[in-house]
mmCIF file with all atom_site columns, C-alpha atoms and ligand atoms in Angstrom:
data_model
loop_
_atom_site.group_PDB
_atom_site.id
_atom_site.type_symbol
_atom_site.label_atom_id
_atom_site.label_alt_id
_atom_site.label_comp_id
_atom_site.label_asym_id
_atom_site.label_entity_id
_atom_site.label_seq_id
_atom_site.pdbx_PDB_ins_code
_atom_site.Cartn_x
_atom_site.Cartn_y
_atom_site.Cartn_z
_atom_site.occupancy
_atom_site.B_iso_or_equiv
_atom_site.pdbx_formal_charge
_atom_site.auth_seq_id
_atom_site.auth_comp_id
_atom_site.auth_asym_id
_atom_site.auth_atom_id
_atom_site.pdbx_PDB_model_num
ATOM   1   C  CA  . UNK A 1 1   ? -82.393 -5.691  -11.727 1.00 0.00 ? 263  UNK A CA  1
ATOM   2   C  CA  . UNK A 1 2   ? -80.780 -5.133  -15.183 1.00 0.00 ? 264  UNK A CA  1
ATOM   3   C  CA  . UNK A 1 3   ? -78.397 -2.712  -16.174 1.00 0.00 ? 265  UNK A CA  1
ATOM   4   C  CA  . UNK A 1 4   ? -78.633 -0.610  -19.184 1.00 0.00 ? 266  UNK A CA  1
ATOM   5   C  CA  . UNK A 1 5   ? -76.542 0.804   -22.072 1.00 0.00 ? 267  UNK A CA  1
ATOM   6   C  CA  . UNK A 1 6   ? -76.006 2.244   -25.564 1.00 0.00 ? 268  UNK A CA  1
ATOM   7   C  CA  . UNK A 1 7   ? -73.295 3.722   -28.041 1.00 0.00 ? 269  UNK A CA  1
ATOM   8   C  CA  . UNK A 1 8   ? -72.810 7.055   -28.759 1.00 0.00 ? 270  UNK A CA  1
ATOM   9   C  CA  . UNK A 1 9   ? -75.816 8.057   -30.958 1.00 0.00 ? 271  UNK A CA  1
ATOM   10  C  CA  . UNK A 1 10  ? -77.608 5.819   -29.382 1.00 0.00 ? 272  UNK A CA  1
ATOM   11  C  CA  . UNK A 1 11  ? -79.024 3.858   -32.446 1.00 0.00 ? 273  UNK A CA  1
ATOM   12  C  CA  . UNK A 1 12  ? -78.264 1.114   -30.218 1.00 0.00 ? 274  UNK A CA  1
ATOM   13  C  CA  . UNK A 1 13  ? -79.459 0.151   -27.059 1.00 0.00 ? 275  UNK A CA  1
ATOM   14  C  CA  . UNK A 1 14  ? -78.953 -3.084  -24.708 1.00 0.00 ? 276  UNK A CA  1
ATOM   15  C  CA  . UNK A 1 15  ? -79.913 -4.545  -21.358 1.00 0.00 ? 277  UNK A CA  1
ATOM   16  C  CA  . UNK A 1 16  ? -77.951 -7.356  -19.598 1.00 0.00 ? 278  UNK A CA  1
ATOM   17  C  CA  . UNK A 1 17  ? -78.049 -8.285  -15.640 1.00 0.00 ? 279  UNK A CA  1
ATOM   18  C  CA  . UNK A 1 18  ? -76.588 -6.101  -13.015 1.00 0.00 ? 280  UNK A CA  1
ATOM   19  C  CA  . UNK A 1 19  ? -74.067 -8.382  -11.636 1.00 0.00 ? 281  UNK A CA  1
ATOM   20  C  CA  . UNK A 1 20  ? -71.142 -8.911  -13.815 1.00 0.00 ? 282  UNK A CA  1
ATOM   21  C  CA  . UNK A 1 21  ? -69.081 -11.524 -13.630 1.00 0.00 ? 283  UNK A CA  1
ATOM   22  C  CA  . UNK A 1 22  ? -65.494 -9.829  -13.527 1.00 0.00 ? 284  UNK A CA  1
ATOM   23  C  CA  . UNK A 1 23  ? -64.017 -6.738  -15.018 1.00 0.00 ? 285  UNK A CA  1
ATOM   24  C  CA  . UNK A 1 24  ? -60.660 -6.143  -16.118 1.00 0.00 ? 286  UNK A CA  1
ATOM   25  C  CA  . UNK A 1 25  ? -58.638 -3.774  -18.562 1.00 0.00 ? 287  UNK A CA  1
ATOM   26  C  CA  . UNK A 1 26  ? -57.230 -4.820  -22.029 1.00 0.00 ? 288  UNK A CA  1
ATOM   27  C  CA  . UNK A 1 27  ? -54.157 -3.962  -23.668 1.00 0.00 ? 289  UNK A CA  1
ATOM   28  C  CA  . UNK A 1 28  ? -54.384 -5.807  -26.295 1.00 0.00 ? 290  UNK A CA  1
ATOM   29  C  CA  . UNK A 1 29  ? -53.691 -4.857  -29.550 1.00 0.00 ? 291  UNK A CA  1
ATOM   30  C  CA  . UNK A 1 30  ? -56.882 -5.779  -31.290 1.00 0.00 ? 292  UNK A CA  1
ATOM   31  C  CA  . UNK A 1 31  ? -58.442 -3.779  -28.518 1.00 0.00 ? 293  UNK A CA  1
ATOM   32  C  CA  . UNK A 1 32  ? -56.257 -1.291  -29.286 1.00 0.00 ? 294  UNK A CA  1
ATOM   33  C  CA  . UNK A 1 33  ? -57.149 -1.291  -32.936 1.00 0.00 ? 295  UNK A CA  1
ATOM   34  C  CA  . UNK A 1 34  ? -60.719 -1.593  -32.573 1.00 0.00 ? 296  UNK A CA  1
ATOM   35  C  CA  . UNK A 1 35  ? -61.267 1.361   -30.222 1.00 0.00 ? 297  UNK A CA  1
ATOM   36  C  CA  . UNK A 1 36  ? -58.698 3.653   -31.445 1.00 0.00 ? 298  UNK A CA  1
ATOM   37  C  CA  . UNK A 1 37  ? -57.500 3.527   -27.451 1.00 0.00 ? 299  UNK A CA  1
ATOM   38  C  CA  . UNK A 1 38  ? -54.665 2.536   -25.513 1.00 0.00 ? 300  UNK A CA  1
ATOM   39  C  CA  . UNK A 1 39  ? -56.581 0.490   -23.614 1.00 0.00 ? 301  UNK A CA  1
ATOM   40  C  CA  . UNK A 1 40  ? -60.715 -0.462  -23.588 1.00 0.00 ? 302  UNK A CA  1
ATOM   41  C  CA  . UNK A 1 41  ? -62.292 -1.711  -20.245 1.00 0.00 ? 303  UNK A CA  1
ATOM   42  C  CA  . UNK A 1 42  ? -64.529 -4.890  -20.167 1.00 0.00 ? 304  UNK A CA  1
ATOM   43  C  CA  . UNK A 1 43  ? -67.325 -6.185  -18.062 1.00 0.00 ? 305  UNK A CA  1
ATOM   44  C  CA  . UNK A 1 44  ? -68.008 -10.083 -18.267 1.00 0.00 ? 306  UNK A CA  1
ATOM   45  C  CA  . UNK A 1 45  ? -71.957 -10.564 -17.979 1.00 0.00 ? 307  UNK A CA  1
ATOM   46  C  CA  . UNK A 1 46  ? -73.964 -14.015 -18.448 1.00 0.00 ? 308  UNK A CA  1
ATOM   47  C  CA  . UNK A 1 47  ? -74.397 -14.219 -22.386 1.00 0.00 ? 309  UNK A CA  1
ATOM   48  C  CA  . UNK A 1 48  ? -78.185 -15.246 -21.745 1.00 0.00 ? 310  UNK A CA  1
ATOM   49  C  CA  . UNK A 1 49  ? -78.980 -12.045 -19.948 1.00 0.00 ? 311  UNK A CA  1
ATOM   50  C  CA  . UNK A 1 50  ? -77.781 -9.887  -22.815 1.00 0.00 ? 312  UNK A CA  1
ATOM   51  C  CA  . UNK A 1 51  ? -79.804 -8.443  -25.880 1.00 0.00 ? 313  UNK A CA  1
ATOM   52  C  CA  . UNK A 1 52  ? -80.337 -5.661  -27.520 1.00 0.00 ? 314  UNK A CA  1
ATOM   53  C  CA  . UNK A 1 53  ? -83.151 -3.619  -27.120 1.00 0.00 ? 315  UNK A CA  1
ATOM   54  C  CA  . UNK A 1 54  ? -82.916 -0.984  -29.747 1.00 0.00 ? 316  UNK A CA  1
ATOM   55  C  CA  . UNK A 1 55  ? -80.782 -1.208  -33.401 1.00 0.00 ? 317  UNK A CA  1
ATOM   56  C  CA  . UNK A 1 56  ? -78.726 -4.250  -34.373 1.00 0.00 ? 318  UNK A CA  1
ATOM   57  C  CA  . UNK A 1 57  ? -75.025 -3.522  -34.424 1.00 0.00 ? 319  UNK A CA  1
ATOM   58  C  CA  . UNK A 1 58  ? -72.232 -4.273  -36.995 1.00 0.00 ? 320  UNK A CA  1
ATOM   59  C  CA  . UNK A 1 59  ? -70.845 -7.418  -36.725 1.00 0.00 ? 321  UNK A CA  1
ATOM   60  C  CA  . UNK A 1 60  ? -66.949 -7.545  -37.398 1.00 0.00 ? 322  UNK A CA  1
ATOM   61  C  CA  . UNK A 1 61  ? -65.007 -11.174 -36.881 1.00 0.00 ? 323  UNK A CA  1
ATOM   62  C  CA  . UNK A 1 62  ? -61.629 -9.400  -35.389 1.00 0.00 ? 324  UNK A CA  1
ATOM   63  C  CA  . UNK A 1 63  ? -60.107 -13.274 -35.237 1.00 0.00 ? 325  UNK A CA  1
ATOM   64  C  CA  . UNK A 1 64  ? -61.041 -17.028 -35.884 1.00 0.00 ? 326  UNK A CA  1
ATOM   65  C  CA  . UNK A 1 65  ? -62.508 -16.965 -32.517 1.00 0.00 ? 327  UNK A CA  1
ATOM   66  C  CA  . UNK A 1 66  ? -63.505 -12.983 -31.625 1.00 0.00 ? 328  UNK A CA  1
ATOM   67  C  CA  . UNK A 1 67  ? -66.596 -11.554 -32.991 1.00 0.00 ? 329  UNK A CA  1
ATOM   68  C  CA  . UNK A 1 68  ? -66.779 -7.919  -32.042 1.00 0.00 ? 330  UNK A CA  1
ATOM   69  C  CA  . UNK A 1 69  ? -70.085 -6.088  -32.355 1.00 0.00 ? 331  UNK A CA  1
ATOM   70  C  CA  . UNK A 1 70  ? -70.711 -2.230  -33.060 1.00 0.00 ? 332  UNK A CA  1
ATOM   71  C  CA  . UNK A 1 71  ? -73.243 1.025   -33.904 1.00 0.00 ? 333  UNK A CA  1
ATOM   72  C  CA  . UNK A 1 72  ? -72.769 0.893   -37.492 1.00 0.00 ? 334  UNK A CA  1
ATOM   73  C  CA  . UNK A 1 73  ? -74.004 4.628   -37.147 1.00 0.00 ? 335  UNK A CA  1
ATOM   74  C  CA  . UNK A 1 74  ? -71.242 6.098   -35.213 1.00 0.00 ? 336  UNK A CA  1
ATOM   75  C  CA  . UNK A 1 75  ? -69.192 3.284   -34.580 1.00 0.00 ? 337  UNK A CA  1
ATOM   76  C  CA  . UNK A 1 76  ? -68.925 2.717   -30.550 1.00 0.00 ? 338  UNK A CA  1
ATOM   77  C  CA  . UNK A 1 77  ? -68.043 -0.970  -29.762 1.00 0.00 ? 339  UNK A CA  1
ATOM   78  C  CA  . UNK A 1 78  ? -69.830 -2.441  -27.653 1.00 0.00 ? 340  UNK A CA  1
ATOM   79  C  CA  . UNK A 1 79  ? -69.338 -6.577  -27.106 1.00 0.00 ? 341  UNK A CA  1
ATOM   80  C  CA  . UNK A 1 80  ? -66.920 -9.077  -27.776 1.00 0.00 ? 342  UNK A CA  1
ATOM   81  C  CA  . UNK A 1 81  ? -67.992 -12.902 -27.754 1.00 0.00 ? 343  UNK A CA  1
ATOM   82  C  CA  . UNK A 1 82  ? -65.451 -15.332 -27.629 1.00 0.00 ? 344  UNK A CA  1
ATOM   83  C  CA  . UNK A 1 83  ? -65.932 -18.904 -29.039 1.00 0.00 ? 345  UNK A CA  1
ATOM   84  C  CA  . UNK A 1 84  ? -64.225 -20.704 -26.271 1.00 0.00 ? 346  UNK A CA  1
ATOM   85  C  CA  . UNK A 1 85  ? -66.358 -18.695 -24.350 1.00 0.00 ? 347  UNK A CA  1
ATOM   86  C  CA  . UNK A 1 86  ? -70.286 -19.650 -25.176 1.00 0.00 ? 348  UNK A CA  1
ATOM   87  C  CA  . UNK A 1 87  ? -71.725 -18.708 -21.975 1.00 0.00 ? 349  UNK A CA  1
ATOM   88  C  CA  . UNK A 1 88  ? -70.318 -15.091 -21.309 1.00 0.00 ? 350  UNK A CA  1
ATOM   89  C  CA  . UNK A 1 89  ? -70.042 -11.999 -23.695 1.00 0.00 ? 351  UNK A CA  1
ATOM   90  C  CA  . UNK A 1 90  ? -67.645 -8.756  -22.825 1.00 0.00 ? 352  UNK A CA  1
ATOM   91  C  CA  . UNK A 1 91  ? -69.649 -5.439  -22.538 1.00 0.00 ? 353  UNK A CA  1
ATOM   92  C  CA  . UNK A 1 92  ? -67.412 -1.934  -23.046 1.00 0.00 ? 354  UNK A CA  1
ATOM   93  C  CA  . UNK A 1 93  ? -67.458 -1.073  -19.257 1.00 0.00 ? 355  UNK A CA  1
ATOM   94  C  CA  . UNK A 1 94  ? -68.000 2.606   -20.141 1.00 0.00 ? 356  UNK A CA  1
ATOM   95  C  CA  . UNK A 1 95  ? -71.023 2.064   -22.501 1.00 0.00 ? 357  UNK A CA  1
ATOM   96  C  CA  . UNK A 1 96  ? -72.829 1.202   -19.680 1.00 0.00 ? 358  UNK A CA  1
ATOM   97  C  CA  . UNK A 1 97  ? -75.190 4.047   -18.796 1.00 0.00 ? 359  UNK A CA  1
ATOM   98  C  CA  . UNK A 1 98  ? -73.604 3.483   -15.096 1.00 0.00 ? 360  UNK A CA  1
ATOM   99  C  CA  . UNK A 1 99  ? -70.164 3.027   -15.769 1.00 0.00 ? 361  UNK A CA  1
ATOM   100 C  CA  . UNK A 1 100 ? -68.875 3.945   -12.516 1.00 0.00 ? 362  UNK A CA  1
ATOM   101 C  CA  . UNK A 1 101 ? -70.556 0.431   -9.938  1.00 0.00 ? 363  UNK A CA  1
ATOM   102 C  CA  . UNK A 1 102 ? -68.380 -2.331  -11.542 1.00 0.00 ? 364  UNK A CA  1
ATOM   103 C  CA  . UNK A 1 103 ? -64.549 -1.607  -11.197 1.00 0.00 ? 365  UNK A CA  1
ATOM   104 C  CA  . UNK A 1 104 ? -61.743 -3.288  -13.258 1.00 0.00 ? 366  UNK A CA  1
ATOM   105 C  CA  . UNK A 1 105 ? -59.904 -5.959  -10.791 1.00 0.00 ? 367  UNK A CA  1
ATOM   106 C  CA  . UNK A 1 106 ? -57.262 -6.516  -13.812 1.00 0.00 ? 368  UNK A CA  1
ATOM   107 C  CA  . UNK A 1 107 ? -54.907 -5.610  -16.341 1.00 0.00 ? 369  UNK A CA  1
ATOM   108 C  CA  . UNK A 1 108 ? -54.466 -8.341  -19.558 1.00 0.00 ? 370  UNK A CA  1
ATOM   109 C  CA  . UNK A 1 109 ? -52.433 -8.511  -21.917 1.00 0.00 ? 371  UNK A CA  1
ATOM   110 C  CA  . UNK A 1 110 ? -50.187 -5.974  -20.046 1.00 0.00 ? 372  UNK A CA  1
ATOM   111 C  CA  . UNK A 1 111 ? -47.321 -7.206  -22.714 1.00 0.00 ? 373  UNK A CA  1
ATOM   112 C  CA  . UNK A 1 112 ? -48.762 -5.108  -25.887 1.00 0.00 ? 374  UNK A CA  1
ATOM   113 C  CA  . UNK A 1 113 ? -49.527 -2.159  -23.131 1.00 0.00 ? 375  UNK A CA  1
ATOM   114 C  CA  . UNK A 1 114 ? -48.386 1.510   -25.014 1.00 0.00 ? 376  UNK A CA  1
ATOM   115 C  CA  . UNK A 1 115 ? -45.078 2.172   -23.080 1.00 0.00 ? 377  UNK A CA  1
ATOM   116 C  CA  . UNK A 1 116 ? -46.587 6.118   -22.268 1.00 0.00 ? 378  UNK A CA  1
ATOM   117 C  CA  . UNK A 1 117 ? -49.511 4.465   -20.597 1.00 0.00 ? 379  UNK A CA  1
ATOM   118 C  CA  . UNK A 1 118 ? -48.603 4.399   -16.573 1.00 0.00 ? 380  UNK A CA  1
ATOM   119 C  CA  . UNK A 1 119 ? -50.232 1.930   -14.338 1.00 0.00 ? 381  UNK A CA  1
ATOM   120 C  CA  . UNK A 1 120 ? -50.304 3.284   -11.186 1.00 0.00 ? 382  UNK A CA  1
ATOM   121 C  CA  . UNK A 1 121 ? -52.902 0.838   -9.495  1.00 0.00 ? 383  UNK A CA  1
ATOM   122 C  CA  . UNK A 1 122 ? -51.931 -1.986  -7.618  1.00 0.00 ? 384  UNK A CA  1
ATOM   123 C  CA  . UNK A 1 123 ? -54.206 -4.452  -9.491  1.00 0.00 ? 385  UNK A CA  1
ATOM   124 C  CA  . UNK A 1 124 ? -52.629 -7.774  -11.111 1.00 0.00 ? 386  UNK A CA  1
ATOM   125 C  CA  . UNK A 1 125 ? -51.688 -7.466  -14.283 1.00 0.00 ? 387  UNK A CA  1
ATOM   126 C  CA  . UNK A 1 126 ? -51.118 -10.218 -16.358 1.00 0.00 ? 388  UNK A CA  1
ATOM   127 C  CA  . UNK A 1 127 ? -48.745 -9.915  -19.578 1.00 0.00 ? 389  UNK A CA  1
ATOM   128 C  CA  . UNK A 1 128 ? -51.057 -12.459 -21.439 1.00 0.00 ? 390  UNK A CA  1
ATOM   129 C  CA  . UNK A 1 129 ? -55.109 -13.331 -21.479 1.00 0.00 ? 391  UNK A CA  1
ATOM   130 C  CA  . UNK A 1 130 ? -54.399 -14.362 -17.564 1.00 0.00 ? 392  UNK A CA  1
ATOM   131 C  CA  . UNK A 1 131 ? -55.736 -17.431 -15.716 1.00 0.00 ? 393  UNK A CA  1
ATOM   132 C  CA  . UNK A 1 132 ? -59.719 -17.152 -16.261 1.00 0.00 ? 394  UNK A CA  1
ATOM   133 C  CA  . UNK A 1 133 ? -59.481 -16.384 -20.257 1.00 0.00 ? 395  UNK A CA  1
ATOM   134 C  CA  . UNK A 1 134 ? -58.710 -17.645 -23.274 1.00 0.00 ? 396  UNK A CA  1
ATOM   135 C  CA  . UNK A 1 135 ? -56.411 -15.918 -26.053 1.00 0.00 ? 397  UNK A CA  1
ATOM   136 C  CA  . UNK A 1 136 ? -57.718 -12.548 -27.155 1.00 0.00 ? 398  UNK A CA  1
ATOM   137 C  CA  . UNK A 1 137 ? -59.586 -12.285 -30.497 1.00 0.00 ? 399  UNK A CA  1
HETATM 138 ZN ZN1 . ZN  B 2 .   ? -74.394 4.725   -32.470 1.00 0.00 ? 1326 ZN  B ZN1 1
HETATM 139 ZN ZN1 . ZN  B 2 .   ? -58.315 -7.039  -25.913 1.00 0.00 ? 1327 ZN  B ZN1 1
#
């Protein structure tokens, strides 16, 4: 089983598996920046199961390390790879055509978090990149 998804126009169009490996929430502010949000939900996937099966998206290098990929059409973002992290890629949870089966478990980089924003869950939260990630990019 796969799961599918797309940006807004849909120009662009991508498969990867159905089980993710985690999902969390980041505040960071290249996040932040690059969504025009207060905060952008991820879902970790296998980098092997991913590709794209319509378009090919913009390609933006938001750090040394963070390559962030998006519709050059209408300008959803849709991945993040990390260099330190060559096996997995981050999928925008909610450009998922099901966005509602995998569930954030945390909050990173909780210290750049917009002080209007209220948390009101009980996951962890984690001022930095947390235990299981490297620094944002
Ligand atoms: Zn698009
Ligand atoms: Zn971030």
């Amino acid at each position: 089983m796969t799961r599918t998804g797309g940006c807004l126009c849909q120009a662009i169009r991508y498969r990867v598996s159905y089980e993710a490996i985690d999902a969390g929430y980041c505040h960071c502010r290249l996040c932040q920046r690059s969504a025009g949000a207060p905060v952008v939900a991820w879902a970790t996937f296998p980098r092997v199961t991913f590709e794209y099966t319509r378009g090919a998206p913009g390609v933006y290098a938001s750090s040394e390390q963070g390559q962030r990929e998006h519709c050059t059409e209408c300008g959803t973002q849709l991945v993040f790879r990390h260099a330190f992290e060559p096996e997995t890629l981050d999928v925008t949870l909610a450009s998922l055509d099901d966005r509602t089966t995998i569930q954030p478990q945390y909050h990173i980089w909780v210290a750049s978090k917009v002080d209007w924003l209220q948390i009101n869950d009980t996951l962890p939260q984690y001022p930095d990149a947390g235990p299981d990630h490297p620094d944002a990019g």
